[in-house]
Short mmCIF file of C-alpha atoms and ligand atoms in Angstrom, two decimals:
data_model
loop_
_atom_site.label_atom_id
_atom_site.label_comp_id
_atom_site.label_asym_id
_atom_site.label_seq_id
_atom_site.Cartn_x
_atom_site.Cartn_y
_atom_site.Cartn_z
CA UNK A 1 221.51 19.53 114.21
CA UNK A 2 223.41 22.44 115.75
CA UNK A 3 222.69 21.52 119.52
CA UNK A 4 224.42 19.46 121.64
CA UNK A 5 222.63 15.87 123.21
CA UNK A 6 223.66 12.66 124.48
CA UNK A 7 223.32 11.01 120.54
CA UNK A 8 226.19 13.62 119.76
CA UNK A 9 228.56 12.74 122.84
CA UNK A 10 227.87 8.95 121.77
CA UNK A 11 228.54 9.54 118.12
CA UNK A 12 232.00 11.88 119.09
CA UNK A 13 233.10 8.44 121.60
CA UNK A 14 232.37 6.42 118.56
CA UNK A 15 234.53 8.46 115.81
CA UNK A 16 237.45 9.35 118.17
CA UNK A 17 237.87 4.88 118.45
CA UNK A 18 237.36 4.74 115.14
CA UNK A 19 239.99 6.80 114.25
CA UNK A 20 242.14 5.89 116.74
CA UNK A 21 241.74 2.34 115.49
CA UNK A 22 242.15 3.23 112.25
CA UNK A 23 245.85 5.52 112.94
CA UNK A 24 246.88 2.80 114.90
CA UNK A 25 245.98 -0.16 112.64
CA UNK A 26 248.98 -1.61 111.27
CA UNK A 27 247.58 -4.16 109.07
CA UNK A 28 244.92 -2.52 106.35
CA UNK A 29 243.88 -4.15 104.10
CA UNK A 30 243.98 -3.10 100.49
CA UNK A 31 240.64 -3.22 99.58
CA UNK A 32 238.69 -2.63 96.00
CA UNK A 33 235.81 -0.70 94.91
CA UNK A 34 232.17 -2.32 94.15
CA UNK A 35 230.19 -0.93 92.05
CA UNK A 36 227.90 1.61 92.77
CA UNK A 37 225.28 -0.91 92.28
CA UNK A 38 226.28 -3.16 94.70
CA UNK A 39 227.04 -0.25 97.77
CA UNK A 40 223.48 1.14 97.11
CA UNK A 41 222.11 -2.80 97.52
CA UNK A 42 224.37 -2.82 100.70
CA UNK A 43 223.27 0.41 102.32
CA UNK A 44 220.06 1.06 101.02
CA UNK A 45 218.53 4.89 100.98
CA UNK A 46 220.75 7.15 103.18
CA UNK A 47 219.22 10.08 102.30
CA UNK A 48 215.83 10.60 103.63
CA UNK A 49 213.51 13.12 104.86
CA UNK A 50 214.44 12.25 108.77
CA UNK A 51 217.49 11.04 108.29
CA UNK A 52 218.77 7.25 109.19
CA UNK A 53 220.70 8.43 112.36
CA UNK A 54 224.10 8.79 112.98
CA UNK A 55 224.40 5.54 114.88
CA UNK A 56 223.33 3.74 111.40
CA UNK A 57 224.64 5.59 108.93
CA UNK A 58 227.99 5.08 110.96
CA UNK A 59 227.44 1.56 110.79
CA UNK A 60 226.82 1.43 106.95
CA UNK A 61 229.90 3.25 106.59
CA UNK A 62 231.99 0.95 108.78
CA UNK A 63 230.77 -2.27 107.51
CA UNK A 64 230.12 -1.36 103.75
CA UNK A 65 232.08 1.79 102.64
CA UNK A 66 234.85 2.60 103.55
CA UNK A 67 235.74 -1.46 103.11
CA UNK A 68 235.65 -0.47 99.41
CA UNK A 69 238.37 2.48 99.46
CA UNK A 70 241.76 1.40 98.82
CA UNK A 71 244.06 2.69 102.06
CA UNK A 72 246.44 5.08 100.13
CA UNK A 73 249.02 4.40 103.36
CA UNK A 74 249.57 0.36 102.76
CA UNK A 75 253.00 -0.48 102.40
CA UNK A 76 252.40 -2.31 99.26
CA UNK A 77 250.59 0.37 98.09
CA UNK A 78 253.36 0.97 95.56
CA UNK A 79 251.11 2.65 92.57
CA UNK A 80 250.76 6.19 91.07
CA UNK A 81 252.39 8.06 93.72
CA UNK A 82 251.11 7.08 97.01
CA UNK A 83 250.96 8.58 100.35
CA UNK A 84 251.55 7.74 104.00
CA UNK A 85 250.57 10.73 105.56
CA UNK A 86 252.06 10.28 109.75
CA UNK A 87 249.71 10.01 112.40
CA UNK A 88 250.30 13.69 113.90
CA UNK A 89 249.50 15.20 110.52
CA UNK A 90 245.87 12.64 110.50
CA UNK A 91 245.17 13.79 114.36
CA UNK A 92 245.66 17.30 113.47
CA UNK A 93 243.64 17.20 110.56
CA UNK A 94 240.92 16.34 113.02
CA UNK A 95 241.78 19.70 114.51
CA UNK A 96 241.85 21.53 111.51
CA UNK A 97 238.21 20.56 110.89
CA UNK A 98 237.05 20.93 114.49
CA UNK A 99 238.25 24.60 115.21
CA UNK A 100 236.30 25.83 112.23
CA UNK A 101 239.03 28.55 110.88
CA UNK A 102 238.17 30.28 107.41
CA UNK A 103 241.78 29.92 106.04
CA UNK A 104 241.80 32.57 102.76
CA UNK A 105 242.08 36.32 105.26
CA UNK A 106 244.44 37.07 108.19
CA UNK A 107 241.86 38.49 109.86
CA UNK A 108 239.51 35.24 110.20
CA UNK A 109 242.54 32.97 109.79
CA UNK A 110 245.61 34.51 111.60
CA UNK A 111 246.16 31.01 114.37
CA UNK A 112 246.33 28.72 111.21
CA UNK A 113 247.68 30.81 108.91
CA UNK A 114 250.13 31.52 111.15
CA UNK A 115 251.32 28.24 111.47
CA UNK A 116 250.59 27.45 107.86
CA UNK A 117 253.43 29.98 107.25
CA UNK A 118 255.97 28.20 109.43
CA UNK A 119 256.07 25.18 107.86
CA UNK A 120 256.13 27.34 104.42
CA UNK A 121 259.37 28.71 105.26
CA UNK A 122 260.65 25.59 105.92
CA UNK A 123 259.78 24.04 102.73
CA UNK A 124 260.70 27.77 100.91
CA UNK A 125 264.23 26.99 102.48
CA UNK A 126 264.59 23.62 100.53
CA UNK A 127 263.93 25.57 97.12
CA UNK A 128 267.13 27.73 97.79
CA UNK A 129 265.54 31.05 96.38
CA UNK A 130 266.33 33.97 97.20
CA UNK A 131 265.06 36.33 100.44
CA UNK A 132 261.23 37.27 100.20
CA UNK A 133 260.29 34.42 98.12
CA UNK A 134 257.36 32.34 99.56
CA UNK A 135 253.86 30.26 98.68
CA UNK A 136 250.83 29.11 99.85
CA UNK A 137 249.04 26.19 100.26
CA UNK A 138 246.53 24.92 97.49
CA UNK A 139 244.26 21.36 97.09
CA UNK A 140 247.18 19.76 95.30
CA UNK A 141 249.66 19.97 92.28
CA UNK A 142 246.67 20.70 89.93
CA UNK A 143 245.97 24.08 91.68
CA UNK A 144 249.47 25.00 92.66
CA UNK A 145 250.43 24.28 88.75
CA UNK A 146 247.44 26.52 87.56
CA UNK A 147 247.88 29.12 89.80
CA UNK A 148 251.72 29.60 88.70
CA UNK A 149 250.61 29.32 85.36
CA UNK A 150 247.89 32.41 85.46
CA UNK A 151 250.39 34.51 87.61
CA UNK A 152 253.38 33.65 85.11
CA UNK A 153 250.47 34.89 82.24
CA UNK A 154 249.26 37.73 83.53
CA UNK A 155 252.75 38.91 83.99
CA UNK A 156 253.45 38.60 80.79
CA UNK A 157 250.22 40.13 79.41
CA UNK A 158 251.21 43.04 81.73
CA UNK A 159 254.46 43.44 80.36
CA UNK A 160 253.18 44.84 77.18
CA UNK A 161 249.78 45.68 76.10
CA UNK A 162 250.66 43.81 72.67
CA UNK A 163 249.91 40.32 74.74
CA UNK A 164 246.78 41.36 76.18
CA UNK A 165 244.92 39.81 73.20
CA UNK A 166 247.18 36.87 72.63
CA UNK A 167 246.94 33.29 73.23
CA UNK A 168 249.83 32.62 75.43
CA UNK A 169 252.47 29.27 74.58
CA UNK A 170 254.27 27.44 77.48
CA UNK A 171 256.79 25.18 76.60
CA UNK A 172 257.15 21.46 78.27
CA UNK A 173 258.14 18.08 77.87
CA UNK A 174 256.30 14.78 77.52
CA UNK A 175 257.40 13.58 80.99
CA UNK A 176 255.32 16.92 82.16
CA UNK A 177 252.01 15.57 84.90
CA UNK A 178 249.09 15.45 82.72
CA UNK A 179 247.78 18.41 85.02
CA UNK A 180 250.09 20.71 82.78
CA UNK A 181 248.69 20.20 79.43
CA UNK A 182 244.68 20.09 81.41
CA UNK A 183 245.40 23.92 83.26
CA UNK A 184 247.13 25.43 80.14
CA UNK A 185 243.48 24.37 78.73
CA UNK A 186 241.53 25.85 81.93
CA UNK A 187 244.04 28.93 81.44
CA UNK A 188 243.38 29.09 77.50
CA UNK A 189 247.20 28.37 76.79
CA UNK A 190 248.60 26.29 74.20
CA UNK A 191 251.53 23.90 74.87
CA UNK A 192 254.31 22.47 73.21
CA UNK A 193 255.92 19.39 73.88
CA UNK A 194 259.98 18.30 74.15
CA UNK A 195 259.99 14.94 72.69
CA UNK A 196 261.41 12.71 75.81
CA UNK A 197 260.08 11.18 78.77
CA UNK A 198 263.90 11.68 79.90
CA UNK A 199 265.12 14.35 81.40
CA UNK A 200 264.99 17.41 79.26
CA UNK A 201 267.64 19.37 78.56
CA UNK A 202 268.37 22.73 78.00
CA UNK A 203 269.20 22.24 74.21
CA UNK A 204 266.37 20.04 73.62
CA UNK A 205 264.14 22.82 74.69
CA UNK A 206 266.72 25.92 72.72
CA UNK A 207 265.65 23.34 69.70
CA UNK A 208 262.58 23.88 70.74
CA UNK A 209 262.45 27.47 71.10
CA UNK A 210 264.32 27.76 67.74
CA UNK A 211 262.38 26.01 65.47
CA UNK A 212 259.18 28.44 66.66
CA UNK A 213 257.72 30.64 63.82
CA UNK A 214 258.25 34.38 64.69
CA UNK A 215 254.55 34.67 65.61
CA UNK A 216 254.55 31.48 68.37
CA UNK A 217 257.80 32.88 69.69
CA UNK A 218 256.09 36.47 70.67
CA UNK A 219 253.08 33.87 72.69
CA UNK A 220 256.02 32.22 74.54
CA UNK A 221 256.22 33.08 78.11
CA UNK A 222 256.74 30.33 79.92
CA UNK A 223 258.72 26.98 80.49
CA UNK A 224 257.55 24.13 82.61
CA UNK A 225 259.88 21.65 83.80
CA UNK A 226 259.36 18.62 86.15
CA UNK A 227 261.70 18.26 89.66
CA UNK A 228 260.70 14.50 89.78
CA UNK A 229 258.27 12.86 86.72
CA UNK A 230 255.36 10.87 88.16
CA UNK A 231 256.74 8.30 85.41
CA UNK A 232 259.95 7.58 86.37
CA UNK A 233 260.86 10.23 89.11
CA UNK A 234 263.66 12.06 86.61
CA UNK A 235 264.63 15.42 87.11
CA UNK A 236 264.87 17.91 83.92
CA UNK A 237 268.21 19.79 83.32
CA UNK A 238 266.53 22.98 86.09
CA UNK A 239 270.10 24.60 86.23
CA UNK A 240 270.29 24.75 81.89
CA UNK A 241 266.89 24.89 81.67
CA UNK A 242 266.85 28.43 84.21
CA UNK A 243 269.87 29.42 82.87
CA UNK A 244 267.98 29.90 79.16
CA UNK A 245 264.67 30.59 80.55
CA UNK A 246 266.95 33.76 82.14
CA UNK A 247 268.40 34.40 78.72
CA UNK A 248 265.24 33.93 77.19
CA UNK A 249 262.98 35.86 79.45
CA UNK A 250 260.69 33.25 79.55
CA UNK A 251 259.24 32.74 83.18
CA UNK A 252 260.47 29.05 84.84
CA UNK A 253 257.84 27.11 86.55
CA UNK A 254 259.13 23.72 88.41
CA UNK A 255 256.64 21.27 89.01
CA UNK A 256 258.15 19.26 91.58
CA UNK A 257 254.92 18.18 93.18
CA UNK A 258 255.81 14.43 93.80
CA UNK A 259 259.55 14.90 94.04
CA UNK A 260 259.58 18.42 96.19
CA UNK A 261 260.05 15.89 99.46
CA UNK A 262 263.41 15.25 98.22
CA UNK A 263 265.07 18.69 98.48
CA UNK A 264 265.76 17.76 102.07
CA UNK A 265 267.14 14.28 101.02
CA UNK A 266 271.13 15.25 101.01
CA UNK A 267 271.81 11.80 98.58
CA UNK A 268 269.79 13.45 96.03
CA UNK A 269 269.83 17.59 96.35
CA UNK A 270 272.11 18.23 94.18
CA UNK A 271 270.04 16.85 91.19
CA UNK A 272 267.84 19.53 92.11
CA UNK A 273 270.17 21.94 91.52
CA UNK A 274 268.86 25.46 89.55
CA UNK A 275 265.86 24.97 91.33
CA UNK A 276 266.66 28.16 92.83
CA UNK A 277 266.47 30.11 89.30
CA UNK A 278 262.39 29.16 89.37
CA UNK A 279 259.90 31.68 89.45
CA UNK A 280 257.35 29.33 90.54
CA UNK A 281 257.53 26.18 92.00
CA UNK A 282 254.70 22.68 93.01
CA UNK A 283 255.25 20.68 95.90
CA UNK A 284 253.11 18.34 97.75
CA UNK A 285 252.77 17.95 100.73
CA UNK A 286 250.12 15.38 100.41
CA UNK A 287 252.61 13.15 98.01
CA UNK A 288 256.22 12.82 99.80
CA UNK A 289 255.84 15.32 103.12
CA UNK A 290 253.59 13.02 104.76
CA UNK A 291 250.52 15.35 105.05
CA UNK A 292 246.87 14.02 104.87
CA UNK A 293 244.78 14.86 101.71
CA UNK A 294 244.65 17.57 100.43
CA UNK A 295 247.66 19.52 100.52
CA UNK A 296 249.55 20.99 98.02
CA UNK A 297 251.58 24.12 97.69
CA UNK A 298 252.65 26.66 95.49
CA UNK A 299 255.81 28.86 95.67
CA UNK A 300 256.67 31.90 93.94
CA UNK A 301 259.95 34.19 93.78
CA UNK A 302 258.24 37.04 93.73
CA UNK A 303 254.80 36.53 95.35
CA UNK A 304 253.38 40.24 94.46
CA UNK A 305 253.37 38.73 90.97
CA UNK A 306 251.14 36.25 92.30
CA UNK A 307 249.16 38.74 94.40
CA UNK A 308 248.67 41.00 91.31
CA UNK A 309 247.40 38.40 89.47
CA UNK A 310 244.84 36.16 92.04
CA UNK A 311 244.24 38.90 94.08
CA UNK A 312 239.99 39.18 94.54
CA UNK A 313 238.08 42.31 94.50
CA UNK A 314 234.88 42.63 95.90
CA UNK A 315 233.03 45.50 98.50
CA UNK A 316 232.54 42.60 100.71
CA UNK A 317 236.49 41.97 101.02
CA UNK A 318 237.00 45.16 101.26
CA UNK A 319 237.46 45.17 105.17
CA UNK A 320 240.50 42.58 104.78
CA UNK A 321 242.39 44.87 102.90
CA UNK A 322 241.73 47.43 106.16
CA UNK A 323 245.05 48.13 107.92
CA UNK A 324 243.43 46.61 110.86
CA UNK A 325 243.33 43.44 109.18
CA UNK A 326 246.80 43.49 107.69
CA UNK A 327 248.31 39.87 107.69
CA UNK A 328 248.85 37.37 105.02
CA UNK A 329 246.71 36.60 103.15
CA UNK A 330 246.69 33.22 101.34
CA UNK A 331 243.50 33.74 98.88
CA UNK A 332 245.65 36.40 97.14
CA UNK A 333 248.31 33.74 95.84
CA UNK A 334 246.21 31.07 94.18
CA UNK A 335 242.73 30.44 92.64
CA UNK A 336 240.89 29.66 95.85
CA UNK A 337 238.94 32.05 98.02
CA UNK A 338 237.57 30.38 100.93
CA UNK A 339 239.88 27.51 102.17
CA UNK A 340 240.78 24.91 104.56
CA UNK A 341 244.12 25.77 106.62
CA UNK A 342 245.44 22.46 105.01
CA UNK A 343 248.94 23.18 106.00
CA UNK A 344 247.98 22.79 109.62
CA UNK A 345 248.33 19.21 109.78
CA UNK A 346 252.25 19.52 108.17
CA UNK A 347 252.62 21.96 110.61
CA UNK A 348 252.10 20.37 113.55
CA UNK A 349 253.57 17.01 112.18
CA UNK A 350 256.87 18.81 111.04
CA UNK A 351 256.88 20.65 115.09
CA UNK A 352 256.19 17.34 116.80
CA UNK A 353 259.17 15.53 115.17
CA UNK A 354 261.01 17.98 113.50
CA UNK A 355 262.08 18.17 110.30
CA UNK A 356 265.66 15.37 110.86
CA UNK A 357 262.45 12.86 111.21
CA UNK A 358 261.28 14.18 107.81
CA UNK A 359 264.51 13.65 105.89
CA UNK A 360 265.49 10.16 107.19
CA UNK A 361 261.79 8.89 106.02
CA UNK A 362 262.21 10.79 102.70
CA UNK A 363 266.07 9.36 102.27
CA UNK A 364 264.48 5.45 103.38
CA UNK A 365 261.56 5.63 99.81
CA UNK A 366 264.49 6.52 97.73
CA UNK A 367 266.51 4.04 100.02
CA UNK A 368 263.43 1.42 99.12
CA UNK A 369 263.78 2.26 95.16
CA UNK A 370 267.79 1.64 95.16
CA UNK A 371 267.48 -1.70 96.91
CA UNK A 372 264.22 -2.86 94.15
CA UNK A 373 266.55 -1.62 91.55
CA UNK A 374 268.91 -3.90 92.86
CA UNK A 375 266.87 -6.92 93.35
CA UNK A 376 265.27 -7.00 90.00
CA UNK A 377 269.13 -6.89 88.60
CA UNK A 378 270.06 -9.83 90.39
CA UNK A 379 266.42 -11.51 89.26
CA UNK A 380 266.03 -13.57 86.02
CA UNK A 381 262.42 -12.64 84.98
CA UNK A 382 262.93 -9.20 85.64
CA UNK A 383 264.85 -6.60 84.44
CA UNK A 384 265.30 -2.23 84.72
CA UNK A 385 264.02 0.04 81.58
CA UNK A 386 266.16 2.48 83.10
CA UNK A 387 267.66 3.16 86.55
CA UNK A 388 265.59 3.73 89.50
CA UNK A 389 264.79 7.64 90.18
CA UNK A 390 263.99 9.19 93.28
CA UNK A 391 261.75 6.68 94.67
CA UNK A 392 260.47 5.41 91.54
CA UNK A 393 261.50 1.86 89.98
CA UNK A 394 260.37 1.27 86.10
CA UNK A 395 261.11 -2.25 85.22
CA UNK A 396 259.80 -4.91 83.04
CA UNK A 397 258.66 -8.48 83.32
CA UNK A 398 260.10 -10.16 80.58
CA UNK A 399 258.42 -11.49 77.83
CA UNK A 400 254.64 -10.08 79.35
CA UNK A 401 252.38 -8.68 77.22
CA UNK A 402 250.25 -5.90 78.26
CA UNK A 403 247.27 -8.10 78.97
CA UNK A 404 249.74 -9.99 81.13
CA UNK A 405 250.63 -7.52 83.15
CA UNK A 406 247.16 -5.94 83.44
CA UNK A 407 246.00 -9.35 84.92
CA UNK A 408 248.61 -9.49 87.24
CA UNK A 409 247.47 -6.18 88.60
CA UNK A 410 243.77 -7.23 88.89
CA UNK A 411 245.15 -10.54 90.55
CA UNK A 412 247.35 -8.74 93.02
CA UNK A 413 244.75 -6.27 94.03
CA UNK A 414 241.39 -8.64 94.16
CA UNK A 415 243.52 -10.91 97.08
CA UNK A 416 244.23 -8.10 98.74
CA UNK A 417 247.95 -8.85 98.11
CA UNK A 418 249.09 -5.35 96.69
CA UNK A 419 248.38 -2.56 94.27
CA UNK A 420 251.16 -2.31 91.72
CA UNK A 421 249.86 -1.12 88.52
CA UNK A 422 250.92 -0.74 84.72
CA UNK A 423 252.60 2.41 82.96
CA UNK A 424 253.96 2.78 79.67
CA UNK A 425 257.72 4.04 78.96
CA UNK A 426 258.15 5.31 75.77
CA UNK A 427 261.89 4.89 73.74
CA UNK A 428 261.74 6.32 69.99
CA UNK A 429 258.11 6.71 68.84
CA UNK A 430 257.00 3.76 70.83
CA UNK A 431 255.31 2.64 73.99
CA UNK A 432 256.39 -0.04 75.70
CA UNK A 433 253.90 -1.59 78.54
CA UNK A 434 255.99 -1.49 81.65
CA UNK A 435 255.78 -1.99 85.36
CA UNK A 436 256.50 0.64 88.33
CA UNK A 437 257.07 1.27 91.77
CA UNK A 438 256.75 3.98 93.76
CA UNK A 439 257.60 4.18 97.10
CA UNK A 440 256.12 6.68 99.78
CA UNK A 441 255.72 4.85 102.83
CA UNK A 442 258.70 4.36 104.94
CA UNK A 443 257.34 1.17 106.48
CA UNK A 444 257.24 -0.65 102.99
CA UNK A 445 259.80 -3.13 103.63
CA UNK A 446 262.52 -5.39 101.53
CA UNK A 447 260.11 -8.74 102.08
CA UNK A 448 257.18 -6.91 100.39
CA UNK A 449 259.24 -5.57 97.71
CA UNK A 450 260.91 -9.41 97.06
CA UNK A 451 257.28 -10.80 97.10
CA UNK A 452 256.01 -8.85 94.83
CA UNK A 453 258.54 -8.81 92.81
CA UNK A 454 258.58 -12.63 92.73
CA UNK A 455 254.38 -12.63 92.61
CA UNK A 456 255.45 -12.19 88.74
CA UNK A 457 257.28 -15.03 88.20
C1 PLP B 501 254.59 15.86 88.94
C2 PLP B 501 253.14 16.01 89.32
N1 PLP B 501 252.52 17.18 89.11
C3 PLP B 501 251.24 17.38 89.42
C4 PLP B 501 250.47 16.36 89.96
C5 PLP B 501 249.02 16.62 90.28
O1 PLP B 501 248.88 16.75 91.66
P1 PLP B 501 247.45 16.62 92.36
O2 PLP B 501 246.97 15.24 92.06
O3 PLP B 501 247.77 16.86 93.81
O4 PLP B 501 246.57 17.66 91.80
C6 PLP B 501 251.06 15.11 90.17
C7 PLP B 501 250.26 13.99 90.71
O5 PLP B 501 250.72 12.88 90.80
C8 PLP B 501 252.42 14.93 89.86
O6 PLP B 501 253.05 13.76 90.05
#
């Protein structure tokens, strides 16, 4: 397995044209999932005591599997929040994997990290905090969001010995990523909600804060607001809502994971301002910075917080604490140990083009989402729920009932056509069954927005 023979060279010729066929494929299909029933009668056992071969089990995978995985890239892709990671981030991924780097210690990691670090203070730069803030990069918006949330914890446990034994209280609103309410469960937190799926403001949440008994108000430490809702792409009140988590001394976590991207976007900065009061902020590469999965990132104002709090101890880590050793080290930040230098490929994608290249494709999905807005105005059998966010569009198809627009989905997606799928908006104490866009993928053009659009006529 671990020597080199003529089956490997074969098998490397094979992979490097199937990837380059693959990066350079401009019509993907979309693709659906079988069921696991139906791969396993399609492949048969590919886990035996000798093994099938490469050459094979290659083959299965070309002709059966990866034919049921839906290409996040396609341009009409427009679902959850997609991705269209650029072919110098996919290439270099392929050279993240093949140099083998251990990315968690300096010492192991210092090429990679290195580099990891450069495109860190780029995206640091976009936040507008102050000197010496900085991050790392975690497996996505779920780990970034956790980490923040045991760092902003453990600060406040260590603030006074009264909250070692309490059950901490973070404060968010209903527009919050479900991965808020899942890691204050993993970090034994409760929440509370701000009733709106619109922005929040900074007297919904002092209405909030108010109405808590004495007792919840002493578990309070921490406020998490959203710099772009996976809904509908709004943007909480960050400059009130910093402004009383100062006041307040409440720590002030962002979670800008899908709408990070558009801090370079100059048509829509300024909604981000108070970003810059944060103590913590997501952002994902792997949603709007074009990186490959997975890559997400973490950013803190004052990373020794962070450090105090992940930070592992063990006599075998000892020696990367040596001075000899001294670096960064990215373990210390977030939950992870051993990891992937997943920032490489946004590295070396961001150095190729440079980071102009980055902005226009960020400024061209929210570009996309102004012109859909516009087009279902001028339609009949359309119309908006609200006006389109960032890149995301929430509109309804009039008169459809939730069944109707489920089929439509299931229709669009089993021709291969595209993968726009259902949400629900909620106004008062109800949910209304709604469509949505989001666009990613610069190449997504007006044609497939209008055909889509009028697939629902
Ligand atoms: C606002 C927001 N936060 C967090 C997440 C979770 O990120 P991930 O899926 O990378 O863990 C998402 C995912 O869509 C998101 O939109």
């Amino acid at each position: 397995m671990h020597k080199i023979d003529m089956d490997l060279v074969e098998m490397t010729m094979d992979v490097m044209k199937y990837v380059i066929d693959r990066i350079s494929n401009t019509k993907t299909t979309i693709n659906k999932p079988k069921k696991a029933e139906e791969l396993k009668a399609l492949v048969g056992e590919t886990i035996t005591k000798s093994g099938i071969g490469g050459e094979k089990a290659f083959e299965l995978w070309k002709e059966h599997l990866t034919k049921s995985n839906v290409p996040i890239d396609h341009p009409r892709h427009l679902a959850f929040v997609p991705a269209s990671p650029t072919r110098a981030a996919i290439m270099f991924d392929l050279v993240t994997s093949a140099s083998s780097i251990h990315g968690a210690y300096w010492m192991e990691g210092a090429g990679g990290i290195f580099c990891e670090n450069e495109a860190m203070h780029w995206i640091v730069s976009l936040t507008g905090l102050p000197e010496g803030a900085f991050g790392v990069f975690t497996s996505g918006g779920t780990a970034a969001n956790l980490s923040a949330i045991v760092t902003a914890r453990e600060y406040w446990r260590g603030l006074d010995t009264a909250n070692e034994n309490k059950k901490g209280l973070v404060i968010t609103s209903i527009g919050a990523h479900s991965s808020i309410k899942a890691m204050a469960k993993v970090a034994d937190v409760d929440i509370l909600l701000v009733d709106t799926e619109d922005v929040m403001t900074a007297d919904a949440l002092n209405d909030v804060i108010s109405g808590l008994s004495a007792s919840q108000r002493k578990r309070l430490f921490a406020v998490v607001a959203t710099g772009g809702t996976t809904n509908a792409g709004i943007i909480d009140d960050l400059n009130g809502i910093g402004t009383l988590c100062e006041k307040e001394h409440l720590w002030f976590h962002v979670d800008a994971a899908y709408g990070g991207g558009a801090l370079v976007a100059d048509s829509v900065r300024h909604l981000f301002n108070g970003i810059e009061k944060a103590d913590s902020i997501t952002i994902d590469p792997h949603k709007w910075m074009f990186s490959p999965y997975d890559c997400g990132a973490v950013i803190y104002k004052k990373p020794e917080l962070a450090k105090q709090a992940h930070s592992q101890e063990g006599s075998y880590l000892d020696i990367f604490k040596d001075e000899g050793a001294h670096g960064f080290n990215p373990t210390d930040y977030q939950i992870q140990l051993t990891r992937r230098v997943r920032g490489l490929p946004l590295w070396f994608s961001l150095a190729m083009h440079g980071t102009d290249r980055y902005k226009q494709a960020i400024e061209r999905g929210i570009e996309l989402a102004n012109i859909a807005g516009e087009m279902i105005t001028k339609m009949d059998h359309v119309e908006l729920v609200r006006e389109p966010s960032l890149s995301c569009v929430v509109y309804r198809r009039k008169d459809w009932t939730p069944d109707d627009y489920m089929q439509w989905t299931y229709r669009n997606h089993e021709s291969g056509f595209a993968l726009v799928t259902p949400t629900k908006w909620k106004t008062g104490n109800s949910y209304e069954t709604v469509s949505r866009f989001c666009f990613i993928n610069p190449d997504t053009t007006e044609d497939d927005i209008e055909q889509i659009l009028k697939s629902m006529i």
